[in-house]
Amino acid sequence: MNNDLLFDFNVDKAAKTVNITREFNAGVSLVWDAFTQPNLLDQWGAPAPMRAKTKYMDFKVGGRRFYAMISPDGQERWAVQEFTSITPKTNFKMYNTFADQYENRELPGSDWDYHFSEQNGITKVHITIFNESFERLEKLLEGFKIGFTMTLKNLEELLATLS
């Protein structure tokens, strides 16, 4: 990891919110694509040794991504992401919830808000995750920081091969 690039992970338990800011040594168009195209998402979107597999994705307001994180022994953990707002190259919002393989959702979920900005070839991604319940926040945090840090490292490595 380039230690000069910002990585910040903060939890506000009172507000039931996680704030993540991460910089990448790549242009905003490429970083945006990595977050919004399933063929790229599947290359970095799960912490090793797991892998991500998108069953389908329709990146538009009201569209959804249905995907699984798959462990080496074949266990699948499915999730649904429903896109609620998109401003190309700068922001998108989605509602995320775990689901079974038939897309039956496990409620409650969480609201994710992604902001993208670029300065001097460095793209900053700021993610705010709001959880409907404190209990879900606590459950989410059990392994989330370690796993999400690993996936962002995967993204950094992928971007280096694509730049």
Coordinates of C-alpha atoms in Angstrom, one line a residue:
M1 CA 0.0 0.0 0.0
N2 CA 1.2 3.5 -0.8
N3 CA 1.6 4.9 2.7
D4 CA 1.3 8.5 1.3
L5 CA -2.3 7.8 0.4
L6 CA -5.0 8.7 2.9
F7 CA -7.0 5.9 4.6
D8 CA -9.3 6.8 7.4
F9 CA -12.0 4.6 9.1
N10 CA -14.2 6.1 11.8
V11 CA -17.2 4.7 13.6
D12 CA -19.8 7.0 15.2
K13 CA -21.8 4.6 17.3
A14 CA -24.3 7.3 18.5
A15 CA -25.1 8.2 14.9
K16 CA -25.0 4.5 13.8
T17 CA -22.6 5.5 11.0
V18 CA -19.3 4.4 9.6
N19 CA -17.2 6.9 7.7
I20 CA -14.4 5.7 5.4
T21 CA -12.1 7.9 3.3
R22 CA -9.5 6.3 1.0
E23 CA -7.3 7.7 -1.7
F24 CA -6.2 5.9 -4.8
N25 CA -3.3 6.7 -7.2
A26 CA -5.7 6.6 -10.3
G27 CA -8.0 9.0 -12.1
V28 CA -11.6 9.4 -11.0
S29 CA -13.0 7.8 -14.2
L30 CA -11.1 4.5 -13.5
V31 CA -11.9 4.5 -9.8
W32 CA -15.6 5.2 -10.6
D33 CA -15.6 2.3 -13.1
A34 CA -14.1 0.0 -10.5
F35 CA -17.0 0.7 -8.1
T36 CA -19.8 0.6 -10.8
Q37 CA -18.9 -2.1 -13.3
P38 CA -19.5 -5.7 -12.2
N39 CA -16.6 -7.2 -14.2
L40 CA -14.2 -4.9 -12.2
L41 CA -16.1 -5.2 -8.9
D42 CA -15.7 -9.0 -9.0
Q43 CA -11.9 -8.6 -9.3
W44 CA -11.5 -6.8 -6.0
G45 CA -14.8 -6.8 -4.0
A46 CA -14.1 -9.5 -1.5
P47 CA -11.4 -10.0 1.1
A48 CA -9.0 -12.9 0.3
P49 CA -9.3 -15.8 0.2
M50 CA -12.9 -15.0 -0.7
R51 CA -14.0 -13.9 -4.1
A52 CA -16.9 -11.9 -5.4
K53 CA -19.4 -13.0 -8.0
T54 CA -22.1 -10.8 -9.4
K55 CA -25.2 -12.6 -10.6
Y56 CA -26.6 -9.4 -12.2
M57 CA -26.1 -5.7 -11.9
D58 CA -28.2 -2.8 -13.4
F59 CA -26.4 0.4 -12.4
K60 CA -29.2 2.9 -12.6
V61 CA -31.5 4.6 -10.1
G62 CA -33.9 1.8 -9.0
G63 CA -31.5 -0.8 -10.4
R64 CA -29.8 -3.5 -8.3
R65 CA -26.7 -5.6 -8.0
F66 CA -27.2 -9.1 -6.7
Y67 CA -23.9 -10.7 -5.7
A68 CA -22.2 -13.2 -3.5
M69 CA -18.9 -13.4 -1.6
I70 CA -17.7 -16.9 -1.9
S71 CA -15.3 -18.7 0.4
P72 CA -12.7 -21.2 -0.8
D73 CA -14.9 -24.1 0.4
G74 CA -17.9 -22.7 -1.7
Q75 CA -19.9 -21.1 1.0
E76 CA -21.9 -18.1 -0.5
R77 CA -22.9 -15.0 1.4
W78 CA -25.4 -13.1 -0.8
A79 CA -26.3 -9.4 -0.8
V80 CA -28.5 -7.0 -2.7
Q81 CA -27.5 -3.4 -3.4
E82 CA -30.3 -1.1 -4.6
F83 CA -29.1 2.1 -6.3
T84 CA -31.1 5.1 -5.0
S85 CA -29.2 8.0 -6.5
I86 CA -26.4 8.4 -9.2
T87 CA -24.5 11.5 -10.2
P88 CA -21.9 10.1 -12.7
K89 CA -18.3 10.3 -11.6
T90 CA -19.0 12.1 -8.3
N91 CA -21.6 10.3 -6.2
F92 CA -23.9 7.3 -5.9
K93 CA -26.1 6.0 -3.1
M94 CA -27.4 2.6 -2.5
Y95 CA -29.3 0.5 0.1
N96 CA -27.4 -2.7 1.0
T97 CA -28.7 -5.8 2.7
F98 CA -27.7 -9.4 3.0
A99 CA -30.0 -11.9 1.3
D100 CA -30.3 -15.6 0.6
Q101 CA -29.5 -17.1 -2.8
Y102 CA -33.1 -16.4 -3.9
E103 CA -32.7 -12.7 -3.1
N104 CA -34.9 -12.8 0.0
R105 CA -33.6 -9.9 2.0
E106 CA -32.4 -10.0 5.6
L107 CA -33.6 -6.7 7.1
P108 CA -32.6 -4.2 8.3
G109 CA -29.9 -3.1 5.9
S110 CA -27.7 0.0 5.6
D111 CA -27.5 3.1 3.4
W112 CA -24.2 3.7 1.6
D113 CA -23.2 7.1 0.2
Y114 CA -20.1 7.2 -2.0
H115 CA -18.4 10.5 -3.0
F116 CA -15.6 10.6 -5.6
S117 CA -13.2 13.5 -6.2
E118 CA -9.8 13.8 -7.9
Q119 CA -6.9 16.2 -7.4
N120 CA -3.6 15.9 -9.2
G121 CA -4.3 12.3 -10.4
I122 CA -5.2 11.1 -6.9
T123 CA -8.9 10.0 -6.4
K124 CA -10.4 10.3 -3.0
V125 CA -13.4 8.1 -2.2
H126 CA -15.5 9.0 0.9
I127 CA -18.0 6.4 2.0
T128 CA -20.7 7.0 4.6
I129 CA -22.6 3.9 5.8
F130 CA -25.7 4.5 7.9
N131 CA -27.3 1.6 9.7
E132 CA -31.0 1.5 10.6
S133 CA -30.2 -0.2 13.9
F134 CA -27.4 -0.1 16.5
E135 CA -27.6 -3.9 16.5
R136 CA -26.9 -4.2 12.8
L137 CA -24.0 -1.7 13.2
E138 CA -22.5 -3.9 15.9
K139 CA -23.0 -7.0 13.7
L140 CA -21.5 -5.3 10.7
L141 CA -18.4 -4.1 12.6
E142 CA -17.4 -7.6 13.8
G143 CA -15.2 -8.3 10.9
F144 CA -16.0 -5.4 8.6
K145 CA -13.0 -3.1 9.2
I146 CA -10.5 -5.9 8.5
G147 CA -12.4 -7.2 5.5
F148 CA -13.1 -3.8 3.9
T149 CA -9.5 -2.7 4.4
M150 CA -8.5 -5.9 2.5
T151 CA -10.9 -5.2 -0.3
L152 CA -9.7 -1.6 -0.7
K153 CA -6.1 -3.0 -0.9
N154 CA -7.3 -5.4 -3.6
L155 CA -8.7 -2.4 -5.4
E156 CA -5.4 -0.5 -5.1
E157 CA -3.6 -3.4 -6.6
L158 CA -6.1 -3.8 -9.5
L159 CA -6.0 -0.1 -10.3
A160 CA -2.2 -0.3 -10.6
T161 CA -2.6 -3.0 -13.3
L162 CA -5.2 -0.9 -15.1
S163 CA -3.7 2.5 -15.1

